[in-house]
């Protein structure tokens, strides 16, 4: 598996292979990147607009075409101009002065307000099953409420928050080359915060650093202390105590108990009261919709859905008139290294283990010129109340799973079930069981909708493109890198880099140097070879970031291949001998079957999107790629062999012609 890099190397050859490779790395890959215009001057789409179908009013608000041209800013770049002071000493103490000037709202009497909330008072007065009227002593219940509240949160300490922000700013500048944020996206969120409604940020989850980077970013932009809903499984008790003092929230284990458990009722009532107080006070809340890094199972987090359920309940009962939801995503050139024992939820990260990981990261970055880049994406905020009204208006014809499948099992119907009326397949667990069935469905669809928006607004980094090209054995990296970038931009996705093409390749290869080998061959050309073993696995994980970009083409290619499997002899070659006609209805059916077969977390279809509209979108993508050619067939004429000839079609039917079936990621030279 070898790839040719179009470039010349000016270094002298070494006698040993290892010395020769080291010389190649040090020749030009330590250069400092320059900030230049967007990539090759091409148009970069403004991603992150909210759904026009579900939230048309929100789609029109908080957005103006002028914010698309505001450009990017580096949120970890703090200079003298970011403080109120000027002078020689200020330039050397600007990080410390900046942290002192951050506005941190004072802590309120939260425990007393929690005790006075409606849900807790109902339990204390015995108005609900499991309350004190059924044998529990009120004083003991109050102590239990205080214990649960201490497990959930602690009042943020302003001094500790400022000290941590100063230390984090220095750490991020050592670890990252830059952390880019679009000024237009930040302006939309700031205008939403000025509307007087609480902000709820719903984010993807690439690494544990997300929960630290995002609060720092919002604090630096003047939005206050962000309350982060952490997963208790990923943190040790000592680390949880520190994160609570920095504004973290943790769901108590009693909240997942059965519905008839008095401990579960009390824990859920306390959590609901905490969320209500956060929303009333206007503090922004961050919820991760994806499972922690390395966790097995579905991609959509059950814990994240539980926190979303508490927010939805607070809005529906009228505690706050509305809440603004902001889809968020964070992408990295390379995900920062984490200790090997926290890849699974059964091994939480300890305080000392995290400190050692920070020291190891600082040691690896000391004197190193190839630091990673990051990009924070803030999509357009939308109204939760508007989404609830729009979603409930579309549930009139929903059928149960038995009603959908019974005609097919009995042979009364051969059509694929209508996914617009399909009941949810994923079982509901945890605190969501306490909600009504309609509310459970609402939370599930809302979470899928926001996660799809977050992934759709994520930018593709240069390392992901480079890993894809290396895995697919592309021969000319300079030309293929530019081509693949154009394909990504044409599909409405953004890229998380800018600069000169040759500098971008050098930056990407320098970050991937542990997983690829650079060798010089004849005439000074460079040979890029992926290292076998873990190197290939790492490149495959990086290239998976391109899957949402080309997912429609991948589903369509699998559908076409499935239809051709029944027409091509098993021993025969897969290359088509001529033009083959395929029915549009057959392709629709094959794509629908794939939609039922593939996990919902992989497709990330918005619940408001019609399945047949998605089928048409897949078909349009295949035609745009040149795999299929649409035509109106009056009579079937095929240039294939007689064994592959389809049955006669009716007059005026619609069909498509297959041209060839190359790889979706094959470059211009291969197609």
XYZ file of C-alpha atoms in Angstrom:
671
model
C 0.000 0.000 0.000
C 2.003 2.929 -1.234
C 1.167 6.509 -2.084
C 3.220 9.012 -4.046
C 3.613 12.564 -2.793
C 4.140 15.095 -5.554
C 7.128 16.970 -4.248
C 10.885 17.012 -4.072
C 13.026 16.471 -1.031
C 16.253 18.421 -0.636
C 17.795 16.278 2.104
C 20.772 14.040 1.686
C 20.258 10.260 1.876
C 21.298 8.415 4.995
C 22.903 4.999 5.243
C 20.275 3.398 7.508
C 16.568 3.257 6.681
C 15.565 4.725 10.039
C 17.990 7.607 9.684
C 16.797 8.180 6.158
C 13.174 8.372 7.276
C 14.018 10.734 10.143
C 15.804 13.023 7.724
C 12.736 13.161 5.535
C 10.511 14.096 8.450
C 12.786 16.905 9.573
C 13.284 18.361 6.123
C 10.113 20.369 5.655
C 7.445 19.166 8.059
C 8.382 21.404 10.942
C 7.515 24.605 9.120
C 5.149 27.087 10.742
C 1.761 27.338 9.070
C 0.660 30.740 7.841
C -2.865 32.082 8.140
C -4.087 32.628 4.582
C -7.400 32.951 2.784
C -9.911 30.047 2.831
C -8.860 26.906 1.068
C -7.854 27.692 -2.518
C -10.307 30.609 -2.515
C -13.288 28.238 -2.921
C -16.753 28.884 -1.568
C -17.254 27.550 1.956
C -20.867 26.803 2.887
C -22.340 28.271 6.053
C -23.515 25.156 7.866
C -25.713 24.850 10.919
C -29.065 26.324 9.868
C -31.951 24.849 11.854
C -34.673 22.691 10.296
C -37.060 24.742 8.176
C -39.715 22.002 8.350
C -39.925 21.640 12.142
C -38.976 25.171 13.220
C -39.758 27.650 10.414
C -39.981 30.650 12.770
C -36.602 29.882 14.322
C -35.138 29.413 10.863
C -35.995 33.024 10.011
C -34.783 34.521 13.293
C -31.253 35.047 14.643
C -29.802 34.817 11.145
C -28.744 37.390 8.601
C -26.738 36.851 5.456
C -24.109 39.298 6.673
C -22.972 36.959 9.465
C -21.790 34.443 6.881
C -18.838 36.704 6.033
C -17.632 37.406 9.570
C -14.860 34.831 9.390
C -13.186 32.849 12.168
C -11.505 33.640 15.455
C -9.061 31.735 17.613
C -10.699 31.452 21.053
C -7.457 30.524 22.846
C -5.570 33.529 21.491
C -5.547 36.049 24.346
C -3.510 39.232 23.919
C -3.128 42.597 25.550
C -6.179 43.864 23.629
C -8.402 41.314 25.439
C -7.788 43.018 28.798
C -8.513 46.494 30.175
C -4.833 47.231 30.764
C -1.898 48.104 28.532
C 1.839 47.925 28.951
C 4.900 45.719 28.889
C 3.952 43.811 32.021
C 0.381 43.267 30.793
C 1.640 41.516 27.695
C 3.325 38.938 29.925
C 0.446 38.570 32.376
C -2.446 38.828 29.901
C -3.646 35.225 30.621
C -3.871 35.925 34.360
C -5.524 39.328 33.919
C -7.989 37.904 31.418
C -9.082 35.192 33.853
C -9.643 37.786 36.598
C -11.912 39.865 34.356
C -14.289 37.038 33.471
C -17.811 37.605 34.793
C -19.012 34.808 37.052
C -22.525 35.290 38.467
C -22.881 34.891 42.231
C -24.274 31.666 43.651
C -27.878 31.729 44.790
C -29.585 29.846 47.606
C -30.192 26.768 45.468
C -30.853 24.164 48.243
C -33.713 26.186 49.693
C -35.311 26.632 46.266
C -34.979 22.918 45.572
C -36.813 22.117 48.807
C -39.576 24.571 47.857
C -40.073 23.156 44.351
C -43.424 21.627 43.460
C -42.182 18.076 42.857
C -40.257 17.826 46.127
C -43.104 19.412 48.120
C -45.550 16.879 46.689
C -43.323 14.072 47.920
C -42.918 15.675 51.337
C -46.663 16.133 51.753
C -47.529 12.637 50.554
C -49.538 13.738 47.513
C -47.816 11.196 45.296
C -47.022 7.511 45.905
C -43.831 7.173 47.891
C -44.278 10.471 49.751
C -44.071 11.044 53.473
C -47.746 10.285 53.827
C -46.907 6.616 53.308
C -44.732 6.214 56.376
C -41.559 8.217 55.718
C -40.427 10.828 58.245
C -40.190 14.376 56.739
C -36.825 15.120 58.421
C -35.301 11.989 56.975
C -36.644 12.880 53.556
C -35.128 16.368 53.801
C -31.753 14.870 54.644
C -32.112 12.504 51.720
C -32.927 15.444 49.429
C -29.792 17.245 50.592
C -27.697 14.108 50.026
C -29.045 13.666 46.476
C -28.561 17.359 45.778
C -24.941 17.104 46.922
C -24.432 14.224 44.477
C -25.919 16.237 41.599
C -24.190 19.597 41.961
C -22.313 22.019 44.159
C -22.246 25.834 44.061
C -19.555 26.954 41.570
C -16.549 28.549 43.263
C -15.632 31.782 41.412
C -11.982 31.721 42.551
C -11.585 28.088 41.506
C -13.271 28.763 38.148
C -10.904 31.676 37.419
C -7.842 29.704 38.493
C -8.880 26.734 36.394
C -9.564 28.990 33.386
C -6.070 30.475 33.626
C -4.421 27.049 33.850
C -6.619 25.687 31.058
C -5.750 28.613 28.785
C -2.045 27.884 29.139
C -2.614 24.155 28.618
C -4.714 24.652 25.483
C -2.097 26.954 23.949
C 0.509 24.252 24.488
C -1.690 21.473 23.081
C -3.449 23.229 20.173
C -2.182 25.303 17.304
C -5.587 27.029 17.315
C -9.225 26.466 18.299
C -11.318 28.025 15.545
C -14.845 29.359 16.001
C -16.985 31.031 13.351
C -17.873 34.549 14.461
C -21.245 34.363 12.726
C -22.218 31.235 14.651
C -21.140 32.829 17.919
C -23.120 35.968 17.089
C -26.299 33.894 16.642
C -25.814 32.288 20.066
C -25.103 35.658 21.710
C -28.276 37.135 20.206
C -30.211 34.116 21.481
C -28.793 34.639 24.997
C -29.958 38.257 24.912
C -33.538 37.125 24.250
C -33.949 36.194 27.928
C -34.538 32.467 27.312
C -32.278 29.723 28.725
C -29.729 28.115 26.389
C -29.338 24.335 26.207
C -26.339 23.145 24.196
C -26.638 19.597 22.804
C -23.261 18.326 21.678
C -21.460 15.385 20.155
C -18.809 13.677 22.291
C -15.389 12.950 20.782
C -13.290 13.085 23.933
C -13.520 13.989 27.613
C -11.794 17.264 26.746
C -15.072 18.434 25.133
C -16.606 19.011 28.560
C -13.722 21.320 29.491
C -13.142 23.081 26.175
C -16.772 24.108 25.579
C -17.280 25.801 29.004
C -14.003 27.678 28.525
C -15.134 28.831 25.086
C -18.508 30.131 26.327
C -16.896 31.827 29.332
C -14.418 33.596 27.055
C -17.305 34.855 24.885
C -19.154 36.379 27.846
C -21.929 33.780 28.241
C -21.165 32.872 31.864
C -20.407 29.548 33.513
C -21.665 26.612 31.470
C -23.199 23.796 33.530
C -22.033 20.474 32.060
C -24.019 17.237 32.494
C -21.242 14.679 33.003
C -21.433 10.903 32.996
C -20.671 9.483 36.442
C -19.181 6.336 34.897
C -16.275 8.258 33.354
C -15.119 10.076 36.520
C -13.819 8.951 39.885
C -15.339 10.386 43.111
C -12.441 12.828 43.565
C -12.747 14.097 39.980
C -16.529 14.387 40.334
C -16.065 16.575 43.427
C -13.759 18.907 41.473
C -16.065 19.089 38.453
C -19.069 19.907 40.646
C -17.246 22.959 42.027
C -16.531 23.998 38.424
C -20.218 23.776 37.472
C -20.629 20.087 36.637
C -23.833 18.074 37.053
C -24.133 14.345 37.749
C -27.229 12.168 37.618
C -27.692 10.227 40.888
C -27.841 6.435 40.496
C -31.221 6.325 42.278
C -32.817 8.156 39.328
C -32.615 4.969 37.232
C -34.573 2.844 39.723
C -38.005 1.432 38.934
C -41.138 3.564 38.864
C -42.531 2.072 42.090
C -39.362 2.812 44.072
C -39.631 5.677 46.567
C -35.884 6.380 46.235
C -36.256 6.643 42.461
C -39.226 8.995 42.745
C -37.375 11.283 45.132
C -34.173 11.311 43.063
C -36.033 12.147 39.834
C -37.988 14.900 41.596
C -34.761 16.469 42.899
C -33.088 16.292 39.469
C -36.161 17.850 37.866
C -36.095 20.651 40.452
C -32.379 21.279 39.784
C -32.980 21.563 36.026
C -35.924 23.896 36.613
C -33.805 26.194 38.786
C -31.011 26.247 36.210
C -33.417 27.195 33.436
C -35.150 29.861 35.541
C -31.825 31.445 36.519
C -30.760 31.543 32.853
C -27.593 29.479 33.256
C -26.559 27.696 30.022
C -26.607 23.901 30.130
C -24.478 21.450 28.115
C -25.732 17.910 27.397
C -23.814 15.271 25.429
C -26.040 13.297 23.060
C -23.385 10.698 22.246
C -22.043 7.968 24.474
C -18.612 8.556 26.058
C -15.575 7.764 23.886
C -14.896 4.042 23.711
C -18.287 2.989 25.087
C -19.968 0.038 23.397
C -23.572 0.045 22.234
C -25.780 2.595 20.459
C -24.343 5.939 19.498
C -27.220 7.939 20.974
C -26.663 8.311 24.707
C -29.413 7.147 27.062
C -28.061 9.490 29.740
C -28.166 12.434 27.350
C -31.780 11.649 26.466
C -32.622 11.545 30.177
C -31.273 15.085 30.691
C -33.155 16.250 27.581
C -36.304 14.700 29.059
C -35.968 16.818 32.208
C -35.612 19.970 30.069
C -38.655 19.050 27.979
C -40.726 18.473 31.119
C -39.743 21.861 32.543
C -40.924 23.602 29.359
C -44.141 21.598 29.055
C -45.301 22.298 32.622
C -44.604 26.010 32.155
C -41.680 26.503 34.557
C -40.057 28.489 31.739
C -41.986 29.663 28.666
C -39.414 28.266 26.255
C -35.801 27.158 25.851
C -33.423 27.610 22.938
C -31.575 24.487 21.828
C -28.142 24.823 20.196
C -26.620 21.822 18.352
C -22.865 21.754 19.018
C -19.956 19.740 17.646
C -16.203 19.773 18.254
C -13.757 18.304 15.748
C -10.014 17.743 16.056
C -7.165 16.993 13.709
C -6.347 14.207 16.120
C -8.338 13.406 19.243
C -6.068 14.286 22.194
C -4.517 11.258 23.820
C -6.363 9.763 26.763
C -5.200 7.183 29.289
C -5.660 3.677 27.984
C -7.696 2.616 31.010
C -10.593 5.037 30.376
C -11.612 3.682 26.995
C -14.499 1.882 28.643
C -17.101 3.132 31.076
C -16.092 0.521 33.689
C -12.748 2.309 34.276
C -13.440 5.918 35.367
C -10.823 8.610 35.066
C -9.203 9.496 38.369
C -7.936 12.890 39.445
C -4.280 11.841 39.527
C -4.639 9.841 36.328
C -5.990 12.946 34.599
C -3.148 15.060 35.992
C -0.587 12.561 34.674
C -2.305 12.609 31.278
C -2.021 16.408 31.212
C 1.671 16.262 32.118
C 2.271 13.638 29.445
C 0.536 15.818 26.856
C 2.628 18.837 27.872
C 5.810 16.784 27.681
C 4.949 15.510 24.201
C 4.157 19.075 23.045
C 7.327 20.575 24.516
C 9.420 21.828 21.629
C 7.077 20.157 19.142
C 5.984 22.148 16.106
C 3.178 19.859 14.886
C 0.379 20.782 17.299
C -3.198 19.876 16.465
C -6.040 22.167 15.387
C -9.616 22.118 16.605
C -12.892 23.564 15.384
C -15.996 24.349 17.480
C -19.326 24.403 15.634
C -22.397 26.186 17.014
C -25.510 25.637 14.916
C -28.456 28.032 14.743
C -30.504 27.999 17.983
C -34.135 26.949 17.672
C -37.178 27.067 19.917
C -37.996 23.923 21.892
C -41.627 24.999 22.260
C -41.961 25.429 18.509
C -40.453 21.984 17.902
C -42.843 20.345 20.411
C -45.909 21.868 18.744
C -44.665 20.909 15.279
C -43.761 17.348 16.298
C -47.057 16.602 18.038
C -49.053 17.783 15.027
C -47.526 14.974 12.913
C -48.462 12.027 15.154
C -52.078 11.554 14.136
C -51.565 8.502 11.903
C -48.833 6.706 13.856
C -49.315 2.925 13.964
C -48.000 0.320 16.344
C -45.344 -2.175 15.340
C -47.901 -5.009 15.358
C -50.163 -3.131 12.964
C -47.251 -2.566 10.598
C -45.821 -6.090 10.522
C -48.917 -8.299 10.828
C -50.055 -7.924 7.168
C -46.537 -8.742 5.955
C -46.176 -11.810 8.192
C -49.583 -13.169 7.082
C -48.714 -12.620 3.429
C -51.443 -10.049 2.922
C -48.971 -7.342 1.919
C -45.505 -7.410 0.368
C -44.710 -3.708 0.632
C -42.012 -2.380 2.930
C -43.460 -0.854 6.146
C -44.010 2.878 6.012
C -41.281 4.324 8.195
C -43.178 7.588 8.626
C -45.689 5.681 10.797
C -43.249 3.264 12.367
C -43.046 2.886 16.113
C -39.688 3.388 17.799
C -37.555 0.259 17.852
C -35.090 1.330 20.541
C -36.197 0.421 24.098
C -36.467 3.249 26.608
C -34.459 2.844 29.823
C -33.513 4.903 32.856
C -35.339 8.057 33.967
C -37.208 8.264 30.635
C -39.469 5.445 31.852
C -41.145 7.948 34.178
C -42.364 9.981 31.186
C -45.504 9.364 29.187
C -45.241 7.358 25.986
C -45.694 10.448 23.826
C -43.041 12.325 25.784
C -40.629 9.413 25.417
C -41.134 9.458 21.663
C -40.726 13.244 21.630
C -37.403 13.078 23.497
C -36.132 10.285 21.272
C -36.969 12.126 18.045
C -35.671 15.432 19.353
C -32.351 13.823 20.308
C -32.013 12.165 16.892
C -32.878 15.435 15.174
C -30.314 17.469 17.099
C -27.584 14.820 16.791
C -28.145 14.748 13.031
C -27.845 18.546 12.930
C -24.655 18.470 15.023
C -22.995 15.869 12.808
C -24.134 17.715 9.681
C -22.532 20.951 10.860
C -19.215 19.296 11.775
C -16.303 20.235 9.566
C -14.008 17.637 8.017
C -10.400 18.030 9.131
C -7.349 17.645 6.921
C -6.157 14.511 8.710
C -9.432 12.737 7.902
C -9.009 13.513 4.197
C -5.382 12.395 4.262
C -6.247 9.133 6.051
C -8.958 8.394 3.486
C -6.600 8.962 0.571
C -3.938 6.739 2.116
C -6.373 3.893 2.820
C -7.809 3.981 -0.703
C -4.324 3.883 -2.278
C -4.518 7.170 -4.132
C -1.316 7.859 -6.017
C -1.103 11.672 -6.252
C -1.846 13.271 -2.917
C -1.723 16.898 -4.043
C -4.312 16.514 -6.772
C -6.508 14.024 -4.917
C -6.537 16.131 -1.729
C -7.841 19.105 -3.708
C -10.410 16.946 -5.516
C -11.769 15.369 -2.334
C -12.006 18.780 -0.678
C -14.094 20.036 -3.602
C -16.406 17.018 -3.316
C -16.943 17.709 0.387
C -17.730 21.392 -0.214
C -20.108 20.584 -3.072
C -22.144 18.350 -0.747
C -22.789 21.191 1.690
C -20.210 20.183 4.309
C -17.480 22.480 5.537
C -13.791 21.755 6.012
C -11.911 22.679 9.165
C -8.736 23.998 7.579
C -7.380 26.674 5.279
C -4.014 27.479 3.791
C -1.724 26.537 0.953
C -2.162 23.037 -0.382
C 1.412 21.896 0.116
C 1.478 23.264 3.676
C -1.768 21.444 4.485
C -0.333 18.140 3.311
C 2.817 18.682 5.333
C 0.771 19.544 8.416
C -1.434 16.441 8.024
C 1.460 14.065 7.442
C 3.385 15.495 10.375
C 0.425 14.711 12.652
C 0.133 11.216 11.187
C 3.851 10.507 11.335
C 3.360 7.791 13.975
C 1.046 5.881 11.619
C 2.726 6.387 8.232
C 6.275 6.091 6.935
C 7.895 8.544 4.511
C 10.618 7.196 2.231
C 12.450 8.853 -0.632
C 12.586 7.045 -3.938
C 14.120 7.870 -7.289
C 14.292 11.480 -8.485
C 13.530 12.834 -5.016
C 9.855 11.786 -4.873
C 8.379 10.840 -1.499
C 6.702 7.509 -0.836
C 4.014 7.557 1.889
C 3.341 4.085 3.288
C 0.791 3.398 6.076
C 2.278 1.361 8.866
C 0.614 -2.040 9.346
C -1.201 -3.008 12.525
C -2.521 -0.240 14.804
C -1.588 2.391 12.220
C -4.199 1.101 9.780
C -6.819 0.994 12.534
C -6.107 4.596 13.478
C -6.329 5.741 9.859
C -9.654 3.909 9.495
C -11.035 5.721 12.553
C -9.979 9.075 11.123
C -11.455 8.327 7.695
C -14.824 7.506 9.329
C -15.394 11.268 9.654
C -16.116 11.320 5.901
C -18.915 8.766 6.230
C -21.720 11.332 6.789
C -20.538 13.202 3.684
C -20.788 10.221 1.334
C -23.429 8.207 3.207
C -26.141 8.690 0.569
C -23.836 7.460 -2.201
C -22.770 4.503 -0.069
C -26.373 3.436 0.604
C -27.265 3.869 -3.061
C -24.240 1.884 -4.256
C -25.145 -0.972 -1.904
C -28.725 -0.927 -3.211
C -27.559 -1.078 -6.841
C -25.133 -3.856 -6.033
C -27.907 -5.802 -4.308
C -30.107 -5.550 -7.399
C -27.268 -6.599 -9.685
C -26.436 -9.597 -7.503
C -29.506 -11.416 -8.809
C -28.729 -10.662 -12.449
C -25.009 -11.385 -12.659
C -23.893 -15.047 -12.634
C -22.183 -15.999 -9.345
C -19.011 -17.086 -11.140
C -19.054 -14.249 -13.634
C -17.224 -10.935 -13.383
C -18.901 -8.022 -11.640
C -17.995 -5.583 -14.391
C -21.050 -4.807 -16.480
C -20.799 -5.815 -20.105
C -23.101 -3.034 -21.205
C -26.012 -0.868 -20.175
C -28.488 -2.399 -17.735
C -31.926 -0.970 -16.982
C -33.099 -0.858 -13.371
C -36.578 0.033 -12.209
C -36.888 3.117 -10.057
C -39.401 1.313 -7.832
C -36.950 -1.552 -7.364
C -34.268 0.872 -6.275
C -36.686 2.559 -3.879
C -37.575 -0.780 -2.325
C -33.927 -1.806 -2.010
C -32.998 1.508 -0.347
C -35.929 1.213 2.081
C -34.820 -2.288 3.038
C -31.332 -0.962 3.732
C -32.817 1.803 5.883
C -34.541 -0.850 8.006
C -31.397 -2.962 8.169
C -28.837 -0.267 9.041
C -28.753 1.201 12.578
C -30.562 4.481 13.048
C -27.484 5.920 14.746
C -25.520 5.319 11.539
C -27.994 6.872 9.100
C -28.844 9.806 11.401
C -32.019 10.568 9.489
C -34.068 13.449 10.783
C -37.466 12.234 12.031
C -39.189 14.920 9.964
C -37.597 13.630 6.747
C -39.747 11.361 4.621
C -38.254 7.976 3.764
C -39.258 8.310 0.130
C -37.695 11.765 -0.032
C -34.501 10.195 1.265
C -34.752 7.520 -1.439
C -35.060 10.208 -4.082
C -32.095 12.031 -2.576
C -29.993 8.864 -2.774
C -31.066 8.343 -6.375
C -30.184 11.944 -7.258
C -26.748 11.515 -5.696
C -26.093 8.387 -7.784
C -27.118 10.233 -10.932
C -24.934 13.191 -9.968
C -21.969 10.856 -9.450
C -22.462 9.328 -12.881
C -23.283 5.832 -11.599
C -26.832 5.999 -12.976
C -28.541 7.788 -15.848
C -32.267 8.550 -15.562
C -34.548 8.033 -18.551
C -38.206 7.451 -19.485
C -38.582 3.945 -20.915
C -41.254 3.255 -23.555
C -39.869 -0.180 -24.171
C -37.077 -2.074 -22.514
C -33.926 -2.334 -24.568
C -30.798 -3.722 -22.916
C -27.379 -4.259 -24.423
C -26.521 -6.837 -21.787
C -26.582 -10.547 -22.369
C -29.926 -12.298 -22.609
C -29.484 -13.856 -19.174
C -29.333 -10.371 -17.585
C -32.217 -8.876 -19.582
C -34.992 -7.535 -17.265
C -38.668 -8.338 -17.900
C -40.659 -6.077 -20.238
C -41.833 -2.831 -18.756
C -45.057 -0.956 -19.270
C -45.332 2.046 -21.514
C -44.244 5.281 -19.895
C -42.543 3.723 -16.863
C -39.514 5.301 -15.190
C -36.124 3.616 -14.993
C -32.432 4.271 -14.612
C -29.421 2.953 -16.513
C -26.309 1.686 -14.783
C -23.117 2.980 -16.327
C -20.554 1.357 -14.043
C -20.129 0.639 -10.375
C -16.815 2.176 -9.265
C -15.924 3.022 -5.709
C -17.665 6.103 -4.352
C -14.316 7.518 -3.271
C -12.460 6.880 -6.504
C -10.763 9.974 -7.828
C -11.151 11.712 -11.166
C -8.304 9.759 -12.670
C -9.979 6.457 -11.813
C -13.485 7.337 -12.947
